[in-house]
PDB file of C-alpha atoms in Angstrom:
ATOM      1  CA  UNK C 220    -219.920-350.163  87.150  1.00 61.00           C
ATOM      2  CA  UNK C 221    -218.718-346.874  87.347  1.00 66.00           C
ATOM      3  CA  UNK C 222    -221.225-346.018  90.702  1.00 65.00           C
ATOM      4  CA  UNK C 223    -219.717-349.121  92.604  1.00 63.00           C
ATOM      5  CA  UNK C 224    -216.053-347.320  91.648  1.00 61.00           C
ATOM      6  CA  UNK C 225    -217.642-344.264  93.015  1.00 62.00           C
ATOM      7  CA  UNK C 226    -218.898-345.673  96.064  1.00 56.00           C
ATOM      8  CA  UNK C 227    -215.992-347.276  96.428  1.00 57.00           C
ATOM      9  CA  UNK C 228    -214.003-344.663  96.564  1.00 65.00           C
ATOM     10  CA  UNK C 229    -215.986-342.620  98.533  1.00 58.00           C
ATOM     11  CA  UNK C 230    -215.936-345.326 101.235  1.00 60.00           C
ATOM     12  CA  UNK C 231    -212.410-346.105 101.095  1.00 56.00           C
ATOM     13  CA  UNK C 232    -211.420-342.420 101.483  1.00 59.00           C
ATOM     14  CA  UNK C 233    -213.968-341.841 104.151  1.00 53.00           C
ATOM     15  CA  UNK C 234    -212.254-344.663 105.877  1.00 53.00           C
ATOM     16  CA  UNK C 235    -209.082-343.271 105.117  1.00 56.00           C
ATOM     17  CA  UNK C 236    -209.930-339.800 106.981  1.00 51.00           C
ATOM     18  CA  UNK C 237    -210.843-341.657 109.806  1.00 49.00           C
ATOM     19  CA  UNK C 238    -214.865-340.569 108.874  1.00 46.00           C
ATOM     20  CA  UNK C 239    -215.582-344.281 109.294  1.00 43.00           C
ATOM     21  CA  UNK C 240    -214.560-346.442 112.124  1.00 44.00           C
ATOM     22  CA  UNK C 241    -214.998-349.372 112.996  1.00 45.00           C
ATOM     23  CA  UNK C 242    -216.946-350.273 116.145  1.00 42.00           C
ATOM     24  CA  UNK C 243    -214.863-351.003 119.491  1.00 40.00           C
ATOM     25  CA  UNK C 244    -214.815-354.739 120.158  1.00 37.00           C
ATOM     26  CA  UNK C 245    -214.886-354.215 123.877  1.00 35.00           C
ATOM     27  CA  UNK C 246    -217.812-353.689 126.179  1.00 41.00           C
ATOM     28  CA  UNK C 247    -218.056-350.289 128.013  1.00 50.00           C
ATOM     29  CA  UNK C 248    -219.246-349.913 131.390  1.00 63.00           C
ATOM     30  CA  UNK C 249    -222.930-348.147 131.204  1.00 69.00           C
ATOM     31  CA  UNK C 250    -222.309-344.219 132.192  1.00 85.00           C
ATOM     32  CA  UNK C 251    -218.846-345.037 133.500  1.00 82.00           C
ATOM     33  CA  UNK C 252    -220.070-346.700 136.335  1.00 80.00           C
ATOM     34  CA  UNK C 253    -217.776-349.715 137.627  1.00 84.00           C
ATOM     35  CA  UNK C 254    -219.936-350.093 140.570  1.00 90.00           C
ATOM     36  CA  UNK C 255    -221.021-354.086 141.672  1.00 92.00           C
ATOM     37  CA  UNK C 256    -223.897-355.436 143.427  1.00 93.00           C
ATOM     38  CA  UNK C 257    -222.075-357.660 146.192  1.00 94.00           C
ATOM     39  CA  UNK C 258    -222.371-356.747 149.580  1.00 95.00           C
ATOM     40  CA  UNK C 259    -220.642-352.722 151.481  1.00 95.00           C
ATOM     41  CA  UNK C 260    -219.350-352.855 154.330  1.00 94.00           C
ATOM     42  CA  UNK C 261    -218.362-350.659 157.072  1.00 92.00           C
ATOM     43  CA  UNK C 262    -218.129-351.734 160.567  1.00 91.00           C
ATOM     44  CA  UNK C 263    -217.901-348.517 162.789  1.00 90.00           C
ATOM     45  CA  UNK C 264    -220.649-347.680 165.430  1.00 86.00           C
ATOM     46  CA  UNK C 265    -221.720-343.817 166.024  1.00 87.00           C
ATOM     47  CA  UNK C 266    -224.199-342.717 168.310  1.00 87.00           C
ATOM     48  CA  UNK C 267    -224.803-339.586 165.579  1.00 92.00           C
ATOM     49  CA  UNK C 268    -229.037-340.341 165.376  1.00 95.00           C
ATOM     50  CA  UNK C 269    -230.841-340.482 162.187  1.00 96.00           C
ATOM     51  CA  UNK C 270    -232.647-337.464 161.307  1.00 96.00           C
ATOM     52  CA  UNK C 271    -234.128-337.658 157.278  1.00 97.00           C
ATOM     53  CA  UNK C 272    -234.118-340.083 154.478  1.00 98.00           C
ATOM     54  CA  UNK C 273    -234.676-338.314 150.805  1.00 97.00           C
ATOM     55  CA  UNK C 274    -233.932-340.337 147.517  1.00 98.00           C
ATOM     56  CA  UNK C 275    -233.494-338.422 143.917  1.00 98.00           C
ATOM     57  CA  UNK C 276    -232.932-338.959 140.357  1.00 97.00           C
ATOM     58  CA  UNK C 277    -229.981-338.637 138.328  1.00 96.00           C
ATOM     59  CA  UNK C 278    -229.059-339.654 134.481  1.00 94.00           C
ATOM     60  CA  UNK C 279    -227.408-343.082 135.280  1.00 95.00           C
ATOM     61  CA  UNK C 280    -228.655-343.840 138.992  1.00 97.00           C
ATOM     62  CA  UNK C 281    -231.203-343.430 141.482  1.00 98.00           C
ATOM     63  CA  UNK C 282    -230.015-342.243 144.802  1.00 98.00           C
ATOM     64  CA  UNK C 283    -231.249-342.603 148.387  1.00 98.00           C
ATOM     65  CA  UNK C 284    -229.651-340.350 151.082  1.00 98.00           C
ATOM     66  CA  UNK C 285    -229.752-341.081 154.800  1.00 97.00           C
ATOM     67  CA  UNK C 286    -229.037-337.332 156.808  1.00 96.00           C
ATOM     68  CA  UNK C 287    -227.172-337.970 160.252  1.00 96.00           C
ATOM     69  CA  UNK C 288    -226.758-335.836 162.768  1.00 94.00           C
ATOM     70  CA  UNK C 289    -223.006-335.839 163.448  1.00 91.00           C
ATOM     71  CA  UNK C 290    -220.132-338.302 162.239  1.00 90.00           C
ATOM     72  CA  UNK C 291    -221.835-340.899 159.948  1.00 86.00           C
ATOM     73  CA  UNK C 292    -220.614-344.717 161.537  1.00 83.00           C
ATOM     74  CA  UNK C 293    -221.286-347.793 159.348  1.00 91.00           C
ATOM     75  CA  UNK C 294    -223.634-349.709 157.132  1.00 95.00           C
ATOM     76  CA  UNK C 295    -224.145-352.799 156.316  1.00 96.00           C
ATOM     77  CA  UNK C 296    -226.009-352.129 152.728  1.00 98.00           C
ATOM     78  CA  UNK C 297    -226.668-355.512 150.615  1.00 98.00           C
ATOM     79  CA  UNK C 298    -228.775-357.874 148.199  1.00 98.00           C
ATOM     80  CA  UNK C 299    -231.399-359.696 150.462  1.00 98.00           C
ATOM     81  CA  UNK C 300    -233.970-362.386 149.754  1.00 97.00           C
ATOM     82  CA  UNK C 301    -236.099-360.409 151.973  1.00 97.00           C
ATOM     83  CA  UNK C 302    -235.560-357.385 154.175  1.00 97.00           C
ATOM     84  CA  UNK C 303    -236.729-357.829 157.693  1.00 94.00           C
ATOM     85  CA  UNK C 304    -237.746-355.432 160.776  1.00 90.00           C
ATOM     86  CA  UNK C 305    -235.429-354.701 163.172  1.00 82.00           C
ATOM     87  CA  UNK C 306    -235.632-356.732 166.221  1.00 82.00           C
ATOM     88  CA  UNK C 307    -238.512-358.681 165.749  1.00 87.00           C
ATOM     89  CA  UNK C 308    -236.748-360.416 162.101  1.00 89.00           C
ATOM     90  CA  UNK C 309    -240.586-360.246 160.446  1.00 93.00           C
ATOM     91  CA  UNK C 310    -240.208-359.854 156.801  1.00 95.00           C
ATOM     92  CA  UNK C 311    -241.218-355.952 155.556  1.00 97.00           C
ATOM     93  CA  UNK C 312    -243.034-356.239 152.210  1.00 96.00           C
ATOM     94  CA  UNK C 313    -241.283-354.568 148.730  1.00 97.00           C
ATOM     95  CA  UNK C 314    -242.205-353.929 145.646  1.00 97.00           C
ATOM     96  CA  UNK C 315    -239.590-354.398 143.262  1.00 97.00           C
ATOM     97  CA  UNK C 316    -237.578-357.527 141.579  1.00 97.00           C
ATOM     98  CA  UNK C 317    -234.675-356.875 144.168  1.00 98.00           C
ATOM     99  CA  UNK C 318    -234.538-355.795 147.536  1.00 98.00           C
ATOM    100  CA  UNK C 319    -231.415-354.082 149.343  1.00 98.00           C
ATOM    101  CA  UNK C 320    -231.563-353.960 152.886  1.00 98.00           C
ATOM    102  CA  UNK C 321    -229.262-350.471 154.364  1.00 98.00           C
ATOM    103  CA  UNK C 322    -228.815-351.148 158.115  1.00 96.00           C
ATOM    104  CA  UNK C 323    -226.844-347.801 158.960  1.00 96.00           C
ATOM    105  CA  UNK C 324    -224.520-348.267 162.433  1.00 94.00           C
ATOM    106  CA  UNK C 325    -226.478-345.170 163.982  1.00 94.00           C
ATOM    107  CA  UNK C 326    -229.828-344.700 165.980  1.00 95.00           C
ATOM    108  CA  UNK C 327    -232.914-342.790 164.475  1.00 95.00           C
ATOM    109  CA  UNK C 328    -233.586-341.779 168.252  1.00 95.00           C
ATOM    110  CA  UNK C 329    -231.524-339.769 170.993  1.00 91.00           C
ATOM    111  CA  UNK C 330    -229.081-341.705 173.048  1.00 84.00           C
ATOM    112  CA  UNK C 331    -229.725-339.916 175.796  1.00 87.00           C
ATOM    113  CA  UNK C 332    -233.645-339.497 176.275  1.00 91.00           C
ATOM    114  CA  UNK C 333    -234.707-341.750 173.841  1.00 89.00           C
ATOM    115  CA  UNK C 334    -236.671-339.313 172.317  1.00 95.00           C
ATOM    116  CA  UNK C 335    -237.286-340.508 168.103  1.00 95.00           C
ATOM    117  CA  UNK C 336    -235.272-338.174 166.097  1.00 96.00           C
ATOM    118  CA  UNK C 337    -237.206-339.695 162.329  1.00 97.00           C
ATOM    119  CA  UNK C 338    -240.375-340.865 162.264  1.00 96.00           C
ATOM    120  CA  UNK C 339    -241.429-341.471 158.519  1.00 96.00           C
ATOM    121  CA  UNK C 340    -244.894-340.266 158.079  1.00 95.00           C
ATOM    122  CA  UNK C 341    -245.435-343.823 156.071  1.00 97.00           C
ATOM    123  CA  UNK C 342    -243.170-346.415 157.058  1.00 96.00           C
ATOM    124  CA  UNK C 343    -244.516-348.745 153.759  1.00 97.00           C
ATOM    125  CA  UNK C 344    -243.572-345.352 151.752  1.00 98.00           C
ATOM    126  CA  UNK C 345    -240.741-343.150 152.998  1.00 98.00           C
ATOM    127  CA  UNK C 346    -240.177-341.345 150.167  1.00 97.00           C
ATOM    128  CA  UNK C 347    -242.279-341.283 146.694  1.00 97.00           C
ATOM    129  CA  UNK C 348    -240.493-342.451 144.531  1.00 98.00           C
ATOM    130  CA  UNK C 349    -243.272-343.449 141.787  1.00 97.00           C
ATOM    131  CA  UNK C 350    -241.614-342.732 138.093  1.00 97.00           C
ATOM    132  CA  UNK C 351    -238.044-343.516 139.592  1.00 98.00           C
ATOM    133  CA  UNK C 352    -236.487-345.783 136.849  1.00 97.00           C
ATOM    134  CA  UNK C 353    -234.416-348.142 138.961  1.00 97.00           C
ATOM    135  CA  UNK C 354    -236.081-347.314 142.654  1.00 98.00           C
ATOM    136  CA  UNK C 355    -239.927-349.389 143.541  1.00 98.00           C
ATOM    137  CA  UNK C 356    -240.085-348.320 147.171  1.00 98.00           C
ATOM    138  CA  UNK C 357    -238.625-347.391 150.430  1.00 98.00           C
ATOM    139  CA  UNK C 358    -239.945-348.589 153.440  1.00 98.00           C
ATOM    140  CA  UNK C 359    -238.644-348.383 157.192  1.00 97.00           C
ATOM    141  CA  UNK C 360    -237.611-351.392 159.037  1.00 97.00           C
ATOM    142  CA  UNK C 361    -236.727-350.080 162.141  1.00 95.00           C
ATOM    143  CA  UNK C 362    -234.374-348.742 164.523  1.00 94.00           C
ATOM    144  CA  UNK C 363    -233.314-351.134 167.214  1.00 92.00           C
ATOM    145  CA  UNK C 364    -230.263-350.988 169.861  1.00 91.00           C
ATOM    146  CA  UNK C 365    -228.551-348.363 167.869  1.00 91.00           C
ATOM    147  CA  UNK C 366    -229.144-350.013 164.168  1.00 93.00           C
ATOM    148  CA  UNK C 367    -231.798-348.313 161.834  1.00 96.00           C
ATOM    149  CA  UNK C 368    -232.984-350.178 158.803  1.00 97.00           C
ATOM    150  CA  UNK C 369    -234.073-349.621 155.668  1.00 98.00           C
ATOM    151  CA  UNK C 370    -235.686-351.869 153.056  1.00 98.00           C
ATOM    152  CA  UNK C 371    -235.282-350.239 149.253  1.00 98.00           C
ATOM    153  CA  UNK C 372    -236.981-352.021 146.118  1.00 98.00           C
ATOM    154  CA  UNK C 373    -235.234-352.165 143.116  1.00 98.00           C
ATOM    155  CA  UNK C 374    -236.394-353.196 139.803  1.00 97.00           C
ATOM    156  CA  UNK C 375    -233.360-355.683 139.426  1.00 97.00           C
ATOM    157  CA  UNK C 376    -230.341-356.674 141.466  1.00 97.00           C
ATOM    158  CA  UNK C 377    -228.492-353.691 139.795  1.00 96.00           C
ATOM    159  CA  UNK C 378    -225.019-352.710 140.590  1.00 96.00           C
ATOM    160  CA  UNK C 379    -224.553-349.437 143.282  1.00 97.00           C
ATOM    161  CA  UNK C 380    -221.884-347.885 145.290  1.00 96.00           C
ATOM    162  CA  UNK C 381    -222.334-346.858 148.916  1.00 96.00           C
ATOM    163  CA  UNK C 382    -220.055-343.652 150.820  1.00 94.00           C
ATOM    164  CA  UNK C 383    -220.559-341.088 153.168  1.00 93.00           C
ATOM    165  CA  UNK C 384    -220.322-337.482 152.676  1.00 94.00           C
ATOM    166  CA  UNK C 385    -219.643-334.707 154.964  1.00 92.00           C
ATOM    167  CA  UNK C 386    -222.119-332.194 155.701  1.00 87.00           C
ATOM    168  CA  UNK C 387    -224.275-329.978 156.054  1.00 85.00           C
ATOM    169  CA  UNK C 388    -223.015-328.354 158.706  1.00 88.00           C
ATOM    170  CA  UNK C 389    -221.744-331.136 161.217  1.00 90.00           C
ATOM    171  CA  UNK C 390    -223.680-333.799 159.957  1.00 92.00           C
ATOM    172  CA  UNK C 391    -222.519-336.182 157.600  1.00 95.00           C
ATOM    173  CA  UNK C 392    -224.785-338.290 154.839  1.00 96.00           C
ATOM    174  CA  UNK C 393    -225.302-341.747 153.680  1.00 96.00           C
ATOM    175  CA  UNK C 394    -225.852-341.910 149.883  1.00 97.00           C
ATOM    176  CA  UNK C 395    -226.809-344.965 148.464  1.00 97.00           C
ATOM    177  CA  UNK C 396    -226.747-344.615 144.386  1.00 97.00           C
ATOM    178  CA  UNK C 397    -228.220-347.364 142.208  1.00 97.00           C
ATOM    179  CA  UNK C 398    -227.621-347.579 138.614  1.00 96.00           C
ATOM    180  CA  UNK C 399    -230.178-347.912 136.182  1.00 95.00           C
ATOM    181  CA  UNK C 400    -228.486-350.746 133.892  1.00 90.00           C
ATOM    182  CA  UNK C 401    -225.446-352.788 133.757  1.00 83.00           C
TER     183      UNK C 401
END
């Protein structure tokens, strides 16, 4: 009897000290991230062409990045059955249990001579991203009448954010993070 006195004590003290607390009731949001998976929008046009697409890993998200050469216009980034080629609508194949299609409001070619400024060496692979934990695969849908496309694979319909960053130099950057979970 006198070790459950003991161990009473000692828990009731602990508690008492604030050693011991209870768990929060509430749910918090995974790495801070209040991000949602409906579609981003951003309407503006720029004639700023396309010039790289890169993707990295980070501790909550997987991010792609689209380099533009100039002032970064709009994107149309969002959840899609399946993500289709620009201008002729057939469907470009994905790994992944989710696909987002990134249409970015800028030309992967040069206004004026027409000349392609990015050419993925694979367009079923434009970036490795085997042993990603959210990303599949990246593949390039196109670049019609001053639209480029993107298809990215996702291992679920995830929530991510989509912005624009200035830089380097005077180009700008469209990052497209992904988190890993919920």
């Amino acid at each position: 009897m006198k070790k459950i006195y003991a161990w009473l004590t000692a828990i009731l003290m602990a508690v008492g000290l604030g050693l011991l607390v209870p768990g929060s009731a509430s749910a918090a949001s995974y790495c801070g991230l209040v991000w949602g998976s409906l579609a981003k929008t951003n309407q503006a046009m720029s004639t700023a062409a396309v010039t790289n697409v890169r993707t990295g890993q980070h501790y909550c998200f997987d991010r792609m990045v689209i380099d533009i050469k100039g002032k970064a216009g709009g994107y149309n980034v969002r959840y899609v059955s399946k993500v289709v080629q620009d201008g002729s609508g057939l469907p470009v194949k994905l790994r992944g249990g989710a696909f987002l299609q990134v249409t970015v409001h800028s030309p992967a070619y040069d206004n004026v001579t027409g000349k392609a400024t990015f050419i993925p060496a694979n367009r079923s692979e434009v970036t490795n991203v085997s042993g990603y934990q959210t990303f599949r695969q990246v593949a390039w849908a196109g670049s019609f009448e001053g639209y480029t496309t993107l298809g990215l694979g996702v291992r679920a319909r995830l929530p991510y954010k989509v912005f624009t960053l200035a830089g380097p130099g005077s180009g700008t950057r469209l990052v497209i993070d992904v988190a890993h979970h919920w």
